[in-house]
């Protein structure tokens, strides 16, 4: 370990006394610079005084993210997806895909936090209730408003959110009428359902009611196989 | 003092938002909660509003050039006490007439909020403070519901419904 510190001394003989001028990393004329171990320890101690996001425990119950930061990053995601898509359907599809990759991770995180109480849901209604309560609480800090079963088909379910967090600040222009940016959240739901072996397609639709102009219905349509499996298992 | 009209002017003098508010009716005379929503001002043509905004922008710029340096407000309030101070330190802050009062609030980015209110008998400094507080609230709504909207293009007219809804909730209260 003494050798690298010698290299530094040769290159900057004046700066070794003032340790603040030392910088690790790559110097084009010297190659990689390794700082003396004592200095690294000092660096680590000063860095640890300021905790960053990776220092927090994953099991912390109420981690909060700044809503403005979230809105701005979601803005950029929408603008990026819009730039790369031709129509509204393609845009919604892209947002859905972005959300999809989050789904399994959210599920993993919630299971980790629940610890011993964690349970693998195998019934269709129970996984939907899990999404309606636990997932919603983790993502948005509150439970979703309604969970309904379609009266027309046995493979269709609906989760309703009266005031979706993601589209709170967003006004969809008239020429993009049917667009609902909550396609992103629909993607998250789809990701969770898929990774739990409840293959489904999820879409978000705006269903306005007086007083709730942003009310969004997440329409969940399960694959035929899932319904058949459910019937075989639980309704003999 | 009731707010009759709000104008938002972008930094290059273009009008990006204009709306008229109904005057609050006296609670003793109004029988139902659904009061008339007829604006208290006669509507001009869209072009007239643009001209008005452009003229005002010009007058504002001239006024800030005319203001002697000694008179310019130099004090900037500490950030803790006042989160969104008006950066309108020189030039035009208010116009007082027998028919209406006009107040201007400028943000650090050069955006101007202008409101027209009914004439007030109160002290003009006090009235300006009240008006600036109101415009500051409008600015907060703007920064939430316009700047966080991915479909809004900077410097273009504001068409978002969410913004309009929140603004009316703020000013009219419903």
CSV table of C-alpha atoms in Angstrom, one decimal:
chain,number,residue,atom,x,y,z
A,1,UNK,CA,0.0,0.0,0.0
A,2,UNK,CA,3.0,2.3,0.4
A,3,UNK,CA,3.8,2.3,-3.2
A,4,UNK,CA,0.7,4.2,-4.5
A,5,UNK,CA,1.2,6.9,-2.0
A,6,UNK,CA,4.8,7.3,-3.2
A,7,UNK,CA,3.5,7.9,-6.7
A,8,UNK,CA,1.4,10.7,-5.5
A,9,UNK,CA,4.3,12.3,-3.7
A,10,UNK,CA,6.4,12.2,-6.8
A,11,UNK,CA,3.7,13.9,-8.9
A,12,UNK,CA,2.5,16.6,-6.5
A,13,UNK,CA,5.1,17.0,-3.8
A,14,UNK,CA,3.5,20.1,-2.4
A,15,UNK,CA,0.0,18.8,-2.2
A,16,UNK,CA,0.6,15.8,0.0
A,17,UNK,CA,0.7,18.0,3.0
A,18,UNK,CA,-2.7,19.4,2.3
A,19,UNK,CA,-4.8,16.3,2.1
A,20,UNK,CA,-7.9,18.1,0.8
A,21,UNK,CA,-6.2,18.6,-2.5
A,22,UNK,CA,-5.9,14.8,-3.0
A,23,UNK,CA,-8.2,13.2,-5.4
A,24,UNK,CA,-8.5,9.5,-6.1
A,25,UNK,CA,-9.5,8.3,-9.5
A,26,UNK,CA,-7.8,8.2,-12.9
A,27,UNK,CA,-5.0,10.6,-13.9
A,28,UNK,CA,-4.2,10.3,-17.6
A,29,UNK,CA,-0.4,10.8,-17.1
A,30,UNK,CA,-0.2,8.4,-14.1
A,31,UNK,CA,-3.0,5.9,-14.6
A,32,UNK,CA,-5.3,5.0,-11.7
A,33,UNK,CA,-4.5,6.7,-8.5
A,34,UNK,CA,-5.1,4.8,-5.3
A,35,UNK,CA,-5.2,7.0,-2.2
A,36,UNK,CA,-3.5,6.0,1.0
A,37,UNK,CA,-5.7,3.8,3.2
A,38,UNK,CA,-5.7,6.3,6.1
A,39,UNK,CA,-7.0,9.0,3.7
A,40,UNK,CA,-9.7,6.6,2.4
A,41,UNK,CA,-10.9,6.0,5.9
A,42,UNK,CA,-11.0,9.7,6.5
A,43,UNK,CA,-13.0,10.1,3.3
A,44,UNK,CA,-15.4,7.4,4.3
A,45,UNK,CA,-16.0,9.0,7.7
A,46,UNK,CA,-16.8,12.4,6.2
A,47,UNK,CA,-19.1,10.8,3.6
A,48,UNK,CA,-21.0,8.7,6.2
A,49,UNK,CA,-22.0,11.8,8.1
A,50,UNK,CA,-24.3,12.6,5.2
A,51,UNK,CA,-26.7,9.7,4.7
A,52,UNK,CA,-27.8,9.1,1.2
A,53,UNK,CA,-30.7,7.0,-0.1
A,54,UNK,CA,-28.6,3.7,-0.2
A,55,UNK,CA,-27.9,4.0,3.5
A,56,UNK,CA,-31.6,3.7,4.5
A,57,UNK,CA,-33.0,0.4,5.4
A,58,UNK,CA,-35.3,-1.1,2.8
A,59,UNK,CA,-37.7,-2.2,5.6
A,60,UNK,CA,-38.3,1.4,6.7
A,61,UNK,CA,-42.1,1.7,6.7
A,62,UNK,CA,-42.8,5.1,5.3
A,63,UNK,CA,-40.2,6.2,2.9
A,64,UNK,CA,-41.3,9.3,1.1
A,65,UNK,CA,-40.4,10.7,-2.2
A,66,UNK,CA,-40.8,14.4,-3.1
A,67,UNK,CA,-43.9,14.7,-5.2
A,68,UNK,CA,-42.4,17.5,-7.3
A,69,UNK,CA,-39.4,15.4,-8.2
A,70,UNK,CA,-41.7,12.5,-9.1
A,71,UNK,CA,-43.9,14.7,-11.2
A,72,UNK,CA,-41.0,16.1,-13.1
A,73,UNK,CA,-39.4,12.7,-13.8
A,74,UNK,CA,-42.8,11.3,-14.9
A,75,UNK,CA,-43.1,14.3,-17.2
A,76,UNK,CA,-39.9,13.5,-18.9
A,77,UNK,CA,-40.9,9.9,-19.2
A,78,UNK,CA,-44.2,10.9,-20.9
A,79,UNK,CA,-42.5,13.4,-23.2
A,80,UNK,CA,-39.8,10.8,-24.2
A,81,UNK,CA,-42.4,8.1,-24.8
A,82,UNK,CA,-44.5,10.6,-26.8
A,83,UNK,CA,-41.6,11.6,-29.0
A,84,UNK,CA,-41.0,8.0,-29.9
A,85,UNK,CA,-44.5,6.9,-30.6
A,86,UNK,CA,-46.9,7.6,-33.4
A,87,UNK,CA,-50.2,7.4,-31.8
A,88,UNK,CA,-52.0,7.5,-28.4
A,89,UNK,CA,-52.2,3.7,-28.2
A,90,UNK,CA,-48.5,3.3,-28.8
A,91,UNK,CA,-47.8,6.0,-26.2
A,92,UNK,CA,-49.9,4.2,-23.6
A,93,UNK,CA,-48.2,0.9,-24.6
A,94,UNK,CA,-44.8,2.5,-23.9
A,95,UNK,CA,-45.9,3.9,-20.6
A,96,UNK,CA,-47.3,0.5,-19.7
A,97,UNK,CA,-44.0,-1.2,-20.6
A,98,UNK,CA,-42.1,1.3,-18.4
A,99,UNK,CA,-44.4,0.5,-15.5
A,100,UNK,CA,-44.3,-3.2,-16.1
A,101,UNK,CA,-40.6,-3.5,-15.1
A,102,UNK,CA,-41.4,-1.8,-11.8
A,103,UNK,CA,-44.2,-4.3,-10.9
A,104,UNK,CA,-42.0,-7.3,-9.8
A,105,UNK,CA,-39.7,-5.0,-7.9
A,106,UNK,CA,-42.5,-3.4,-5.9
A,107,UNK,CA,-43.8,-6.9,-5.1
A,108,UNK,CA,-40.4,-8.0,-3.9
A,109,UNK,CA,-40.1,-4.9,-1.7
A,110,UNK,CA,-43.5,-5.3,-0.2
A,111,UNK,CA,-42.8,-9.0,0.6
A,112,UNK,CA,-39.5,-8.1,2.2
A,113,UNK,CA,-41.1,-5.4,4.3
A,114,UNK,CA,-43.9,-7.7,5.5
A,115,UNK,CA,-41.3,-10.2,6.7
A,116,UNK,CA,-42.8,-13.2,8.4
A,117,UNK,CA,-46.4,-12.1,7.6
A,118,UNK,CA,-45.6,-12.2,3.9
A,119,UNK,CA,-47.8,-14.7,2.0
A,120,UNK,CA,-47.9,-15.9,-1.5
A,121,UNK,CA,-51.4,-15.1,-2.9
A,122,UNK,CA,-52.8,-17.9,-5.0
A,123,UNK,CA,-56.4,-16.9,-5.2
A,124,UNK,CA,-57.4,-14.4,-7.8
A,125,UNK,CA,-59.5,-12.2,-5.5
A,126,UNK,CA,-56.9,-12.1,-2.8
A,127,UNK,CA,-54.1,-11.0,-5.2
A,128,UNK,CA,-56.5,-8.2,-6.4
A,129,UNK,CA,-57.1,-7.2,-2.8
A,130,UNK,CA,-53.4,-7.2,-2.2
A,131,UNK,CA,-52.9,-4.8,-5.1
A,132,UNK,CA,-55.9,-2.7,-4.0
A,133,UNK,CA,-54.6,-2.2,-0.4
A,134,UNK,CA,-50.9,-3.1,0.1
A,135,UNK,CA,-49.5,-2.1,-3.3
A,136,UNK,CA,-51.5,1.1,-3.4
A,137,UNK,CA,-50.5,2.0,0.2
A,138,UNK,CA,-46.8,1.4,-0.7
A,139,UNK,CA,-46.9,3.4,-3.9
A,140,UNK,CA,-49.4,6.2,-3.1
A,141,UNK,CA,-49.7,6.2,0.6
A,142,UNK,CA,-53.4,5.3,0.7
A,143,UNK,CA,-55.7,2.5,-0.4
A,144,UNK,CA,-57.4,2.5,-3.8
A,145,UNK,CA,-61.1,3.5,-3.8
A,146,UNK,CA,-63.0,0.6,-5.3
A,147,UNK,CA,-62.4,-3.0,-6.4
A,148,UNK,CA,-65.2,-4.4,-8.5
A,149,UNK,CA,-65.9,-7.4,-10.6
A,150,UNK,CA,-67.4,-7.0,-14.0
A,151,UNK,CA,-71.0,-8.1,-14.2
A,152,UNK,CA,-70.7,-9.1,-17.8
A,153,UNK,CA,-67.6,-11.3,-17.9
A,154,UNK,CA,-66.0,-13.5,-15.2
A,155,UNK,CA,-62.5,-12.6,-16.2
A,156,UNK,CA,-62.8,-8.8,-15.9
A,157,UNK,CA,-62.1,-6.8,-12.7
A,158,UNK,CA,-61.8,-3.1,-12.0
A,159,UNK,CA,-59.8,-1.1,-9.5
A,160,UNK,CA,-60.9,2.6,-9.2
A,161,UNK,CA,-58.8,5.5,-8.0
A,162,UNK,CA,-60.7,8.8,-7.6
A,163,UNK,CA,-57.7,11.0,-7.5
A,164,UNK,CA,-54.7,9.2,-9.0
A,165,UNK,CA,-51.4,10.7,-7.8
A,166,UNK,CA,-49.5,10.3,-11.1
A,167,UNK,CA,-52.0,12.4,-13.1
A,168,UNK,CA,-52.8,15.0,-10.5
A,169,UNK,CA,-51.0,17.9,-12.3
A,170,UNK,CA,-51.6,16.6,-15.8
A,171,UNK,CA,-54.2,18.0,-18.2
A,172,UNK,CA,-54.5,15.8,-21.3
A,173,UNK,CA,-55.1,18.0,-24.4
A,174,UNK,CA,-58.4,17.6,-26.3
A,175,UNK,CA,-56.7,16.1,-29.4
A,176,UNK,CA,-55.4,13.2,-27.3
A,177,UNK,CA,-58.8,12.5,-25.8
A,178,UNK,CA,-58.6,9.0,-24.7
A,179,UNK,CA,-55.1,9.1,-23.3
A,180,UNK,CA,-54.7,8.3,-19.7
A,181,UNK,CA,-51.2,8.6,-18.3
A,182,UNK,CA,-52.0,6.1,-15.6
A,183,UNK,CA,-51.2,3.5,-18.2
A,184,UNK,CA,-47.9,3.6,-16.3
A,185,UNK,CA,-49.6,2.5,-13.1
A,186,UNK,CA,-51.6,-0.1,-15.1
A,187,UNK,CA,-48.2,-1.4,-16.2
A,188,UNK,CA,-47.1,-1.8,-12.6
A,189,UNK,CA,-50.3,-3.8,-11.8
A,190,UNK,CA,-49.7,-5.9,-14.9
A,191,UNK,CA,-46.1,-6.6,-13.9
A,192,UNK,CA,-47.2,-7.7,-10.4
A,193,UNK,CA,-50.0,-9.9,-11.7
A,194,UNK,CA,-47.7,-11.5,-14.3
A,195,UNK,CA,-45.0,-12.3,-11.9
A,196,UNK,CA,-47.6,-13.9,-9.6
A,197,UNK,CA,-48.7,-16.1,-12.4
A,198,UNK,CA,-52.0,-14.3,-12.9
A,199,UNK,CA,-51.4,-13.3,-16.5
A,200,UNK,CA,-53.6,-10.4,-17.4
A,201,UNK,CA,-53.7,-7.3,-19.5
A,202,UNK,CA,-54.4,-4.0,-17.6
A,203,UNK,CA,-55.4,-0.7,-19.0
A,204,UNK,CA,-56.3,2.7,-17.5
A,205,UNK,CA,-59.4,4.6,-18.5
A,206,UNK,CA,-60.7,8.0,-17.4
A,207,UNK,CA,-64.3,7.8,-16.1
A,208,UNK,CA,-65.2,11.2,-15.0
A,209,UNK,CA,-67.7,11.8,-12.2
A,210,UNK,CA,-68.8,15.1,-10.8
A,211,UNK,CA,-66.1,16.4,-8.4
A,212,UNK,CA,-63.6,13.8,-9.6
A,213,UNK,CA,-62.4,14.8,-13.1
A,214,UNK,CA,-59.4,12.6,-12.9
A,215,UNK,CA,-61.2,9.4,-11.7
A,216,UNK,CA,-59.4,6.5,-13.3
A,217,UNK,CA,-60.6,2.9,-13.7
A,218,UNK,CA,-57.9,0.2,-14.0
A,219,UNK,CA,-59.5,-2.4,-16.2
A,220,UNK,CA,-58.0,-5.9,-15.6
A,221,UNK,CA,-58.7,-8.6,-18.0
A,222,UNK,CA,-57.2,-12.0,-17.0
A,223,UNK,CA,-56.1,-14.6,-19.5
A,224,UNK,CA,-58.6,-17.5,-20.1
A,225,UNK,CA,-56.2,-20.0,-18.6
A,226,UNK,CA,-56.0,-18.2,-15.3
A,227,UNK,CA,-59.8,-18.3,-14.9
A,228,UNK,CA,-59.9,-22.0,-15.8
A,229,UNK,CA,-57.2,-22.8,-13.3
A,230,UNK,CA,-59.0,-20.8,-10.7
A,231,UNK,CA,-62.3,-22.7,-11.4
A,232,UNK,CA,-60.5,-26.1,-11.2
A,233,UNK,CA,-58.7,-25.3,-8.0
A,234,UNK,CA,-61.4,-23.6,-5.9
A,235,UNK,CA,-64.8,-24.2,-7.5
A,236,UNK,CA,-65.2,-27.8,-8.1
B,1,UNK,CA,-61.4,44.5,-3.2
B,2,UNK,CA,-62.4,41.7,-5.4
B,3,UNK,CA,-60.4,40.1,-8.1
B,4,UNK,CA,-62.1,40.7,-11.5
B,5,UNK,CA,-59.5,39.5,-13.9
B,6,UNK,CA,-56.2,37.7,-14.1
B,7,UNK,CA,-53.6,37.9,-16.8
B,8,UNK,CA,-50.4,35.9,-17.1
B,9,UNK,CA,-47.8,37.3,-19.4
B,10,UNK,CA,-44.7,35.4,-20.4
B,11,UNK,CA,-41.2,36.8,-20.4
B,12,UNK,CA,-41.3,38.0,-24.0
B,13,UNK,CA,-44.6,39.9,-23.5
B,14,UNK,CA,-47.0,37.3,-24.9
B,15,UNK,CA,-50.3,36.7,-23.1
B,16,UNK,CA,-50.5,33.1,-22.1
B,17,UNK,CA,-53.5,33.1,-19.9
B,18,UNK,CA,-56.5,35.5,-19.3
B,19,UNK,CA,-59.6,34.9,-17.4
B,20,UNK,CA,-62.4,37.0,-15.8
B,21,UNK,CA,-63.9,36.1,-12.5
B,22,UNK,CA,-67.4,36.8,-11.3
B,23,UNK,CA,-67.8,39.3,-8.5
B,24,UNK,CA,-68.8,37.7,-5.2
B,25,UNK,CA,-72.4,38.4,-4.5
B,26,UNK,CA,-73.5,39.5,-1.0
B,27,UNK,CA,-74.3,36.4,1.0
B,28,UNK,CA,-77.4,38.1,2.5
B,29,UNK,CA,-79.0,38.8,-0.9
B,30,UNK,CA,-78.1,35.6,-2.7
B,31,UNK,CA,-80.6,32.9,-2.0
B,32,UNK,CA,-79.0,29.8,-3.5
B,33,UNK,CA,-75.4,28.7,-3.5
B,34,UNK,CA,-75.3,28.7,-7.3
B,35,UNK,CA,-74.6,32.3,-7.9
B,36,UNK,CA,-74.3,33.9,-11.3
B,37,UNK,CA,-71.1,33.1,-13.1
B,38,UNK,CA,-71.4,36.0,-15.4
B,39,UNK,CA,-68.0,37.9,-15.5
B,40,UNK,CA,-68.1,41.4,-14.1
B,41,UNK,CA,-66.2,42.8,-17.1
B,42,UNK,CA,-67.2,43.0,-20.7
B,43,UNK,CA,-65.3,40.6,-22.8
B,44,UNK,CA,-62.9,42.0,-25.4
B,45,UNK,CA,-61.8,40.2,-28.5
B,46,UNK,CA,-58.9,37.8,-28.2
B,47,UNK,CA,-56.7,40.1,-30.2
B,48,UNK,CA,-57.4,43.1,-27.9
B,49,UNK,CA,-56.2,41.1,-24.9
B,50,UNK,CA,-53.0,40.3,-26.7
B,51,UNK,CA,-52.5,43.9,-27.5
B,52,UNK,CA,-53.3,44.9,-23.9
B,53,UNK,CA,-50.7,42.5,-22.6
B,54,UNK,CA,-48.1,43.6,-25.1
B,55,UNK,CA,-48.6,47.2,-24.2
B,56,UNK,CA,-48.5,46.6,-20.5
B,57,UNK,CA,-45.2,44.6,-21.0
B,58,UNK,CA,-43.7,47.6,-22.8
B,59,UNK,CA,-44.9,50.1,-20.3
B,60,UNK,CA,-43.5,47.9,-17.6
B,61,UNK,CA,-40.1,47.8,-19.3
B,62,UNK,CA,-40.1,51.6,-19.8
B,63,UNK,CA,-41.1,52.2,-16.2
B,64,UNK,CA,-38.3,50.1,-14.9
B,65,UNK,CA,-35.8,52.1,-17.0
B,66,UNK,CA,-37.3,55.4,-15.7
B,67,UNK,CA,-37.1,54.4,-12.1
B,68,UNK,CA,-34.1,56.2,-10.5
B,69,UNK,CA,-31.7,53.8,-8.9
B,70,UNK,CA,-32.1,55.4,-5.6
B,71,UNK,CA,-35.8,54.7,-5.5
B,72,UNK,CA,-35.5,51.1,-6.6
B,73,UNK,CA,-36.4,48.6,-3.9
B,74,UNK,CA,-33.3,46.9,-2.9
B,75,UNK,CA,-34.4,44.9,0.0
B,76,UNK,CA,-35.0,41.3,-0.8
B,77,UNK,CA,-36.9,39.5,2.0
B,78,UNK,CA,-35.1,36.5,3.6
B,79,UNK,CA,-36.0,33.2,1.9
B,80,UNK,CA,-37.3,31.7,5.1
B,81,UNK,CA,-40.0,34.2,5.7
B,82,UNK,CA,-41.1,34.7,2.1
B,83,UNK,CA,-40.8,31.7,-0.2
B,84,UNK,CA,-41.8,33.4,-3.4
B,85,UNK,CA,-40.9,37.1,-3.3
B,86,UNK,CA,-41.9,39.3,-6.2
B,87,UNK,CA,-39.0,40.2,-8.3
B,88,UNK,CA,-40.7,43.4,-9.4
B,89,UNK,CA,-38.3,45.7,-7.6
B,90,UNK,CA,-38.5,48.6,-10.0
B,91,UNK,CA,-41.1,50.1,-12.3
B,92,UNK,CA,-44.7,49.3,-12.2
B,93,UNK,CA,-46.3,47.6,-9.2
B,94,UNK,CA,-49.8,49.0,-9.2
B,95,UNK,CA,-52.1,51.4,-11.0
B,96,UNK,CA,-54.9,53.0,-9.0
B,97,UNK,CA,-57.9,54.5,-10.7
B,98,UNK,CA,-61.5,55.3,-9.8
B,99,UNK,CA,-62.8,52.3,-11.8
B,100,UNK,CA,-60.3,49.6,-11.0
B,101,UNK,CA,-56.9,48.8,-9.5
B,102,UNK,CA,-54.2,46.9,-11.3
B,103,UNK,CA,-51.4,45.0,-9.7
B,104,UNK,CA,-48.4,43.4,-11.2
B,105,UNK,CA,-46.2,40.6,-9.8
B,106,UNK,CA,-43.1,39.4,-11.5
B,107,UNK,CA,-41.4,36.1,-10.8
B,108,UNK,CA,-37.6,35.6,-11.0
B,109,UNK,CA,-38.1,33.9,-14.4
B,110,UNK,CA,-39.7,37.0,-15.8
B,111,UNK,CA,-43.2,35.8,-15.8
B,112,UNK,CA,-45.8,38.4,-15.0
B,113,UNK,CA,-49.0,37.9,-13.1
B,114,UNK,CA,-51.4,40.8,-13.4
B,115,UNK,CA,-54.7,41.2,-11.6
B,116,UNK,CA,-57.5,43.8,-12.0
B,117,UNK,CA,-59.5,44.4,-8.9
B,118,UNK,CA,-62.3,46.6,-7.9
B,119,UNK,CA,-61.1,49.9,-6.5
B,120,UNK,CA,-60.2,49.9,-2.8
B,121,UNK,CA,-60.4,52.4,0.0
B,122,UNK,CA,-57.6,50.8,1.9
B,123,UNK,CA,-54.1,52.0,2.1
B,124,UNK,CA,-52.4,51.4,-1.3
B,125,UNK,CA,-49.3,49.7,0.3
B,126,UNK,CA,-51.6,47.3,2.2
B,127,UNK,CA,-53.7,46.7,-0.9
B,128,UNK,CA,-50.6,45.9,-2.9
B,129,UNK,CA,-49.4,43.4,-0.3
B,130,UNK,CA,-52.8,41.7,-0.3
B,131,UNK,CA,-52.8,41.6,-4.1
B,132,UNK,CA,-49.3,40.2,-4.2
B,133,UNK,CA,-50.2,37.4,-1.8
B,134,UNK,CA,-53.1,36.5,-4.1
B,135,UNK,CA,-50.9,36.5,-7.2
B,136,UNK,CA,-48.3,34.5,-5.3
B,137,UNK,CA,-51.0,31.8,-4.7
B,138,UNK,CA,-51.7,31.9,-8.5
B,139,UNK,CA,-48.0,31.4,-9.1
B,140,UNK,CA,-48.0,28.4,-6.9
B,141,UNK,CA,-51.0,26.9,-8.8
B,142,UNK,CA,-49.1,27.8,-12.0
B,143,UNK,CA,-46.0,26.0,-10.9
B,144,UNK,CA,-47.9,22.9,-9.9
B,145,UNK,CA,-50.5,22.6,-12.6
B,146,UNK,CA,-48.8,24.1,-15.6
B,147,UNK,CA,-45.1,23.4,-15.1
B,148,UNK,CA,-45.7,19.8,-14.1
B,149,UNK,CA,-47.9,19.1,-17.1
B,150,UNK,CA,-46.0,17.2,-19.8
B,151,UNK,CA,-48.3,18.5,-22.5
B,152,UNK,CA,-47.6,22.1,-21.9
B,153,UNK,CA,-45.1,23.9,-24.1
B,154,UNK,CA,-43.1,26.6,-22.4
B,155,UNK,CA,-44.3,30.1,-23.4
B,156,UNK,CA,-47.4,28.9,-25.1
B,157,UNK,CA,-51.0,29.7,-24.1
B,158,UNK,CA,-52.2,27.7,-21.1
B,159,UNK,CA,-55.1,25.4,-22.0
B,160,UNK,CA,-54.9,22.9,-19.2
B,161,UNK,CA,-58.2,22.1,-17.4
B,162,UNK,CA,-56.6,21.2,-14.2
B,163,UNK,CA,-55.0,24.6,-13.9
B,164,UNK,CA,-58.2,26.4,-14.6
B,165,UNK,CA,-60.1,24.3,-12.1
B,166,UNK,CA,-57.6,25.0,-9.3
B,167,UNK,CA,-57.4,28.7,-10.1
B,168,UNK,CA,-61.2,29.0,-9.8
B,169,UNK,CA,-61.2,27.1,-6.6
B,170,UNK,CA,-58.6,29.5,-5.3
B,171,UNK,CA,-60.2,32.8,-6.5
B,172,UNK,CA,-63.9,32.0,-6.6
B,173,UNK,CA,-63.9,29.3,-4.1
B,174,UNK,CA,-65.7,26.5,-5.8
